[in-house]
Coordinates of C-alpha atoms in Angstrom, one line a residue:
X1 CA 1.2 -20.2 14.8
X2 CA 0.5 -21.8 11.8
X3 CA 0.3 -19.6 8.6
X4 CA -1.3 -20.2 4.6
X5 CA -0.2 -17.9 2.3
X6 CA -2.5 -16.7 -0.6
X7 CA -0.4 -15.1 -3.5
X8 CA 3.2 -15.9 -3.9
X9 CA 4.2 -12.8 -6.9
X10 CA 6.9 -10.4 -6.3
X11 CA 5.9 -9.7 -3.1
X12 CA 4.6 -12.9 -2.1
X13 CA 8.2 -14.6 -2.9
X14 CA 10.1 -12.3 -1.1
X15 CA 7.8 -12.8 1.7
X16 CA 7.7 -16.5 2.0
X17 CA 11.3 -16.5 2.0
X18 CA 11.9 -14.2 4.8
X19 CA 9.5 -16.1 6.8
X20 CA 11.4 -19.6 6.2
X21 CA 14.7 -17.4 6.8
X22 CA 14.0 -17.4 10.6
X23 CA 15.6 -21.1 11.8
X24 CA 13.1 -24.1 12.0
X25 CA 14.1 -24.5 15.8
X26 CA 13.4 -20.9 17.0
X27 CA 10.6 -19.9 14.6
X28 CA 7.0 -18.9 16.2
X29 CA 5.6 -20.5 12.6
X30 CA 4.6 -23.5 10.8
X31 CA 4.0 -22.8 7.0
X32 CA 1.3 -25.1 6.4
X33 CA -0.2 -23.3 2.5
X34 CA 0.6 -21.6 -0.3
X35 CA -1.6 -20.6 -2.7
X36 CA -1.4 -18.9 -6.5
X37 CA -4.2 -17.9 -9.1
X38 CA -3.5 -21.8 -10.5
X39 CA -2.4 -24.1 -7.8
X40 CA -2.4 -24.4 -4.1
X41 CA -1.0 -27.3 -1.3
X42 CA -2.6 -27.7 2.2
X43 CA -0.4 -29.8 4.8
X44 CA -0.9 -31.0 8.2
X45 CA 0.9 -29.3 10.7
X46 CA 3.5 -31.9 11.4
X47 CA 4.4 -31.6 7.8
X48 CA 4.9 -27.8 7.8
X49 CA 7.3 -26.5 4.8
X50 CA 10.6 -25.8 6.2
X51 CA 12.7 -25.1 3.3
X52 CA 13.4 -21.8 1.8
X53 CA 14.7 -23.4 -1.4
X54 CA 12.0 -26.2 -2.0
X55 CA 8.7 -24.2 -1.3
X56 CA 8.1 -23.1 -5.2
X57 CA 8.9 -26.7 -6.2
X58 CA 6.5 -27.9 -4.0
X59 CA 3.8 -25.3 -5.2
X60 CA 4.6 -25.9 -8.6
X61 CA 4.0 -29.7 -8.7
X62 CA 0.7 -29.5 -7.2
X63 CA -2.3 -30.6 -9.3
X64 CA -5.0 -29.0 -6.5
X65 CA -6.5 -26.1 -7.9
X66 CA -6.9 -22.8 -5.1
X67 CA -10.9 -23.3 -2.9
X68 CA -11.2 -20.9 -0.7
X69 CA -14.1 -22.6 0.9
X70 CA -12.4 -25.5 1.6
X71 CA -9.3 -23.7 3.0
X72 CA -10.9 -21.7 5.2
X73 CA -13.0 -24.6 6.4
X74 CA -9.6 -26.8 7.0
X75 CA -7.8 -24.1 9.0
X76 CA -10.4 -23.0 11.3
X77 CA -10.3 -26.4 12.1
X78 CA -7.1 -26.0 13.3
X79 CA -7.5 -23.3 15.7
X80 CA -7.9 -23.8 19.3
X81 CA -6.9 -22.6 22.6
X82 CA -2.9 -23.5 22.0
X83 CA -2.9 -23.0 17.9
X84 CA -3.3 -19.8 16.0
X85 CA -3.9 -19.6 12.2
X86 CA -3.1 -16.6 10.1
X87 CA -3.6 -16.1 6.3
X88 CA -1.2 -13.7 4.7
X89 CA -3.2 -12.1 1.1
X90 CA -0.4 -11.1 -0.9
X91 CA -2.4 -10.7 -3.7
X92 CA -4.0 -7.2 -5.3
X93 CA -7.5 -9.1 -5.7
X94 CA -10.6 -7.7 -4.8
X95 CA -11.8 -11.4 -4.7
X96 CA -9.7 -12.3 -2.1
X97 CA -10.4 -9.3 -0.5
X98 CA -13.7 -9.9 -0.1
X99 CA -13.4 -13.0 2.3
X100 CA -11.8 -11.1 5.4
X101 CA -15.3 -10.7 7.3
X102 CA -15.6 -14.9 6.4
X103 CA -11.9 -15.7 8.1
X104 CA -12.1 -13.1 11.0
X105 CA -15.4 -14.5 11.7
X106 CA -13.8 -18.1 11.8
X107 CA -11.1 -16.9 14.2
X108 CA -8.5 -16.4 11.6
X109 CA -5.9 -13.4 11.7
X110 CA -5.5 -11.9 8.1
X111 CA -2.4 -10.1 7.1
X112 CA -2.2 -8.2 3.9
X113 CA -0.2 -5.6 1.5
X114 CA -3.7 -5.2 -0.8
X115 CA -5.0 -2.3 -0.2
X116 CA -8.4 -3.1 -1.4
X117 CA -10.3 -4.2 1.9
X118 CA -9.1 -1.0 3.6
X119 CA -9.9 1.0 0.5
X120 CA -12.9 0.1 -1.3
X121 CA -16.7 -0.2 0.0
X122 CA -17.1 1.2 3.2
X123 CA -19.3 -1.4 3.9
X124 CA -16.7 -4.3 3.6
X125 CA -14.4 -2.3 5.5
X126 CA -17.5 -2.6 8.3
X127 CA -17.5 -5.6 8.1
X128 CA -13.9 -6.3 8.8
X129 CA -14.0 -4.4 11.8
X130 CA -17.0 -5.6 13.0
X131 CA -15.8 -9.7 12.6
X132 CA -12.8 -8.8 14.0
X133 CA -14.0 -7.3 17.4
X134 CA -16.5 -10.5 17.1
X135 CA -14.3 -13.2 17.1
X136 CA -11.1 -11.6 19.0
X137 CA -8.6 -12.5 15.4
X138 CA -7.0 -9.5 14.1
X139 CA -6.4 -7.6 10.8
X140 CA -3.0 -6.0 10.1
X141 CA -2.1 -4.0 7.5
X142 CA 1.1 -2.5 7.5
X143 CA 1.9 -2.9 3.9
X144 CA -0.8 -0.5 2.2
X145 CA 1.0 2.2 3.3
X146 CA 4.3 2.6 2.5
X147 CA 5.3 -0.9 2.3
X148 CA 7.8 -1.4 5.6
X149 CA 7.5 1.9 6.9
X150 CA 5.4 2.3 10.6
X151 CA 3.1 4.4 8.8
X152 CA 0.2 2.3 10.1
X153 CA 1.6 1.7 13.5
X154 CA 2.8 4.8 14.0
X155 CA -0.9 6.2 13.2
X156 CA -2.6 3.5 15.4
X157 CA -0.8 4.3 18.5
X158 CA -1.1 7.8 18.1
X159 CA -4.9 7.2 18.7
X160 CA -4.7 4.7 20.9
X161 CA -2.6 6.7 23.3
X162 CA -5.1 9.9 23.4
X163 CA -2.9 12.2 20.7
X164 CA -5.6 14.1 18.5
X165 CA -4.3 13.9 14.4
X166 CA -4.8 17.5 13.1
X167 CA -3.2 16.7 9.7
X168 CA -0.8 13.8 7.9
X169 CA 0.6 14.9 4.7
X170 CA 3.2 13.6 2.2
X171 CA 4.2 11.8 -0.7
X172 CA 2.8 8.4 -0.8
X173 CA 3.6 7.3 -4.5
X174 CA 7.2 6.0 -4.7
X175 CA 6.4 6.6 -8.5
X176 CA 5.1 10.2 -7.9
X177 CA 8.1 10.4 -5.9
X178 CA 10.4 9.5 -8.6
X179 CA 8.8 11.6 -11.0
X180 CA 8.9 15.1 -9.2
X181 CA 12.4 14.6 -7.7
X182 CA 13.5 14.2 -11.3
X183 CA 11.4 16.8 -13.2
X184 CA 10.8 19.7 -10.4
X185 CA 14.3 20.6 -8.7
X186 CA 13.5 24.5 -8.0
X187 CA 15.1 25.2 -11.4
X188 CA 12.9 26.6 -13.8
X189 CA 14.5 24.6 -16.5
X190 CA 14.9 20.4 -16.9
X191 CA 14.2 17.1 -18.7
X192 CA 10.7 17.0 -20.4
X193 CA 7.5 15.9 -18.1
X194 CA 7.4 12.9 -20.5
X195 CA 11.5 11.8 -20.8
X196 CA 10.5 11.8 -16.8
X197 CA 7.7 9.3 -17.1
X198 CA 9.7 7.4 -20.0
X199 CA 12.5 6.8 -18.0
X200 CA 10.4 5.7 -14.9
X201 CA 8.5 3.6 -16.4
X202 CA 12.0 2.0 -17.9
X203 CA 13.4 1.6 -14.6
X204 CA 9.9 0.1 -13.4
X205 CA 8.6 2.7 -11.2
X206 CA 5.5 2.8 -13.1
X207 CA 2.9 0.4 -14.0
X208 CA 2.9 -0.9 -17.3
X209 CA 0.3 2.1 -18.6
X210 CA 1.8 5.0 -16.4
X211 CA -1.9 6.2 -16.9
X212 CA -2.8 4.3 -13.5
X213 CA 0.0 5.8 -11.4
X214 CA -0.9 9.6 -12.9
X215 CA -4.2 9.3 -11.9
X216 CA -3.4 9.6 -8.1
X217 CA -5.7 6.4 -7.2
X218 CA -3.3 4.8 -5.5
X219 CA -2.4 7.9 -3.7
X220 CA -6.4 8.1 -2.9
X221 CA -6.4 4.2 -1.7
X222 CA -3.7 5.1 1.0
X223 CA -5.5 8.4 2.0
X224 CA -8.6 7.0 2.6
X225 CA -6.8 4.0 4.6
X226 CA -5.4 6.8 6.8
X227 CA -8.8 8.1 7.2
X228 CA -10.2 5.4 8.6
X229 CA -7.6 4.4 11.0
X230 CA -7.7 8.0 12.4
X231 CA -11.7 7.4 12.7
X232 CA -12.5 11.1 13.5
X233 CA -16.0 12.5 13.0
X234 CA -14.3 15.2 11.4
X235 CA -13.6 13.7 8.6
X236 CA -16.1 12.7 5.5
X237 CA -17.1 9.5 5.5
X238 CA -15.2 7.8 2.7
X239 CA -17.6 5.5 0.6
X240 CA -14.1 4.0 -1.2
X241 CA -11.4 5.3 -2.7
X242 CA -13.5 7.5 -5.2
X243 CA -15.0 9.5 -2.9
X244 CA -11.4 11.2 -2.2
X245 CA -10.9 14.8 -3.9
X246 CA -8.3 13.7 -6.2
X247 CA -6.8 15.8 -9.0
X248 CA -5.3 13.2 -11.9
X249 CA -2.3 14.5 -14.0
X250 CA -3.9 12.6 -16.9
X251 CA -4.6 15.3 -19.6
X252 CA -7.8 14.9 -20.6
X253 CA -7.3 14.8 -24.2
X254 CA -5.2 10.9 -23.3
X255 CA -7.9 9.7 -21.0
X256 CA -9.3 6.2 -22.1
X257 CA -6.0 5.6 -24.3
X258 CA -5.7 1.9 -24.3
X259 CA -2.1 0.9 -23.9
X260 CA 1.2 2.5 -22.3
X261 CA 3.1 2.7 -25.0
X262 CA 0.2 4.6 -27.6
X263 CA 0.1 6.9 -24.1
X264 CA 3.7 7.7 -23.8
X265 CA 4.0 8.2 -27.5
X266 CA 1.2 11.3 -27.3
X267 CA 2.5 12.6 -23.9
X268 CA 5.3 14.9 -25.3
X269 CA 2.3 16.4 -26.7
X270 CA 1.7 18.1 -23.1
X271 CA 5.3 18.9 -22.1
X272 CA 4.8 23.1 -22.5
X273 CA 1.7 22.7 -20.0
X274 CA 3.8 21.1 -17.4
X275 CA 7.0 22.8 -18.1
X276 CA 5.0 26.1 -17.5
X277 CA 3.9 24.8 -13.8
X278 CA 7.7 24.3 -13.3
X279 CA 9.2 27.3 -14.1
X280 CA 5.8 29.1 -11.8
X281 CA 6.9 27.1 -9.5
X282 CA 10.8 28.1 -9.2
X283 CA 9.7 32.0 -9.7
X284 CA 8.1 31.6 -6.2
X285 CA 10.9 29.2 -5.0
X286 CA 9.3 26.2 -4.7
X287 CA 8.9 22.7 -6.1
X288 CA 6.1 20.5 -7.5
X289 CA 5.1 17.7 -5.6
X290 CA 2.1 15.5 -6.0
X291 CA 0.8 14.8 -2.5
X292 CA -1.8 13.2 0.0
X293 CA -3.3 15.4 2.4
X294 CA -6.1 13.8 5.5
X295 CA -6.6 17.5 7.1
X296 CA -8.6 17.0 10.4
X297 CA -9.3 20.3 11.3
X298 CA -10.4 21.4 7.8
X299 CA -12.7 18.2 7.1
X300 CA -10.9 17.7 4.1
X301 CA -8.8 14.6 2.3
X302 CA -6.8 15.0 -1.2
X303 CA -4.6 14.1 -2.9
X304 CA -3.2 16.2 -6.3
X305 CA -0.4 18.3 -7.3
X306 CA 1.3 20.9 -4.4
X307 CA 4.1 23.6 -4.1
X308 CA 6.7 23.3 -1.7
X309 CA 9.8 25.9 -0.6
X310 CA 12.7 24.2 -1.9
X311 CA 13.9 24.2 1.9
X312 CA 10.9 22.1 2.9
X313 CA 11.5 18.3 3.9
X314 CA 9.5 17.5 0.5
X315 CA 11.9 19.2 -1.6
X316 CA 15.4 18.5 0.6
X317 CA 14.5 14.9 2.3
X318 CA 13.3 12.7 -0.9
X319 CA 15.6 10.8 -3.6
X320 CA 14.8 8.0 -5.8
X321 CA 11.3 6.5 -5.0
X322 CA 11.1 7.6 -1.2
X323 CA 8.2 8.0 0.3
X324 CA 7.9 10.9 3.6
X325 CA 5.1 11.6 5.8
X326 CA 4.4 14.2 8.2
X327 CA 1.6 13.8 11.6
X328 CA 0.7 17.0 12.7
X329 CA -0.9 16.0 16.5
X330 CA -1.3 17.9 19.6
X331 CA 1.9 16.3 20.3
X332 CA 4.0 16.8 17.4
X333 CA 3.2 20.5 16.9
X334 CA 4.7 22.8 15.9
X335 CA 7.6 20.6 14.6
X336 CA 5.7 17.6 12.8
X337 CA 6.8 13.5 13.5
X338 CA 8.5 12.7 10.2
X339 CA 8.8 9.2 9.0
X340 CA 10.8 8.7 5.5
X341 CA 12.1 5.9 3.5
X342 CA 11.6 3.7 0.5
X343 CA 8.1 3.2 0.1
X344 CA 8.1 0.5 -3.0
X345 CA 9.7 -2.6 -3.5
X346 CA 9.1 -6.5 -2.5
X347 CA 12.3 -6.9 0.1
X348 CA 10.7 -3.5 2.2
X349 CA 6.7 -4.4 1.5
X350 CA 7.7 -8.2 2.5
X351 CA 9.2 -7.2 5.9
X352 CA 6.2 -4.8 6.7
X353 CA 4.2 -7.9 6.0
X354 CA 6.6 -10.3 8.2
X355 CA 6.8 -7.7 10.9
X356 CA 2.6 -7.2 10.8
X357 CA 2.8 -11.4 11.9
X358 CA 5.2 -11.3 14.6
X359 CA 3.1 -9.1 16.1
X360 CA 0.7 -11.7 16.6
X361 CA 3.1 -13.9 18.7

């Protein structure tokens, strides 16, 4: 199979090296592109890249500037009945995003971490399923859910094999994660809400303006991902993202605050209001955590701040940055199928992303 790669980042690195980990002589794949925001190199099969420690050198020398037009035209002119192509979009660009239907459609499998296709417009999300079934080349997406863990599998072959979803729950946000595990232990007492965010945002759990981790989007994004997969009439019929019921832990009065640091210096400002939550919380013995909730039976999806009994699996399971989700099915009832682990990070996203392709072979 050969295999271009568009966006070589954290994650994109991480992922072209596992690839050119697995020996030349017993690997299914031929690296043939690599593509950033600046440059990009196309090769002829025979000249596949091979080594792990010369790819960025070759990347980086290149004076040919990234056309997508031209690169989708090249490799479907590889493809017949012996050769596959894939492309892997390691990016988080709605852009690239946006050219799925165009490579499904010219037989090309698309693997990806970016959560925008599956996310976004219901009507490009139609469109990738449509080219897909069209053209017989697949779309995998492992990565948009908790990087490397089967969350996407796990949900795909619970449908295909006849189980009906009533509910999935958890905590999708390694950084929400972080957060809670630190600031909500079932005492009533603890760090500040904003030392919390401070620190994670030190150790680079949070984006640069914690602003866009508080607001639960990205918690949304990998709702409504679930939602689709699970396909039920039951559910509403997601337009993007938005149309999730999401409550943001932005206080209103920081909304709209331009930088991270100008945020972080007026947080403190909010500490009482959160510190109260934590110390109703621990009178009823429970915990705060900010979770995702698709809820078949009730029609609903959401994603916002929840109290758990400090013996549930959200308050006794998680550490660090983990990430835990629960399917209630006909199946797994009463006793829920629980699938935990770290949820952020380039080595974990990269393998979910590496495991996504050799499913292809």
């Amino acid at each position: 199979m050969l295999v271009a790669v568009v966006g070589v980042g954290l994650v994109g690195s991480e992922f072209v090296n596992q690839l050119l980990s697995i020996p030349a002589e017993s690997s299914p794949f031929r690296l043939i592109s690599l593509s950033s925001s600046s440059r990009t190199v196309l090769f002829e099969p025979a000249n596949a890249i091979l080594s792990p420690e010369k790819w960025k050198t070759i990347l980086s020398t290149s004076n040919e500037k990234p056309d997508y037009e031209t690169l989708t035209r090249k490799l479907s002119g590889f493809i017949n009945p012996a050769t596959e192509v894939a492309i892997v979009d390691n990016t988080s660009s709605d852009e690239i995003a946006s050219l799925y239907p165009q490579w499904l459609k010219a037989g090309i499998n698309v693997i990806t971490p970016n959560k925008k296709a599956y996310s976004g417009d219901l009507g490009l999300y139609e469109q990738i399923v449509r080219a897909s079934q069209e053209s017989g080349a697949r779309f995998l997406n492992e990565s948009t859910v908790g990087a490397g863990l089967p969350v996407i599998s796990t949900l795909k072959e619970l449908v295909a094999t006849g189980d009906k979803v009533k509910k999935i729950e958890g905590v999708f946000s390694g950084t929400m994660s972080y957060i809670f595990n630190e600031f909500s232990t079932g005492s009533p007492d603890g760090p500040s809400f904003s030392s919390v965010v401070s620190v994670a945002r030190e150790k680079g759990y949070t984006e640069p303006h914690p602003a866009d981790d508080l607001n639960g989007f990205d918690v949304a994004r990998k709702l409504t991902i679930l939602s689709r997969a699970i396909g039920s009439s039951s559910l509403p019929s997601l337009q993007s993202f938005a149309s999730v019921k999401t409550t943001s832990l932005i206080p209103p009065a920081l909304e709209g605050i331009p930088t991270g640091d100008e945020f972080l210096k007026r947080l403190p400002e909010f500490d009482e209001e959160f510190d109260k939550m934590r110390k109703d919380a621990s009178k009823e013995g429970k915990v705060l955590r900010f979770v995702g909730v698709v809820d078949v039976v009730k029609g609903e999806v959401k994603a916002g701040l929840e109290k758990y009994s400090t013996s549930h699996p959200f308050a006794t399971s998680l550490g660090g940055s983990d990430n835990i989700i629960m399917f209630h099915t006909e199946r797994y009832s009463p006793r829920p199928l629980i699938i935990q682990g770290a949820g952020a990070g380039a080595a974990v996203t990269a393998m979910g992303v590496l495991g996504d392709l050799l499913k292809l072979v």
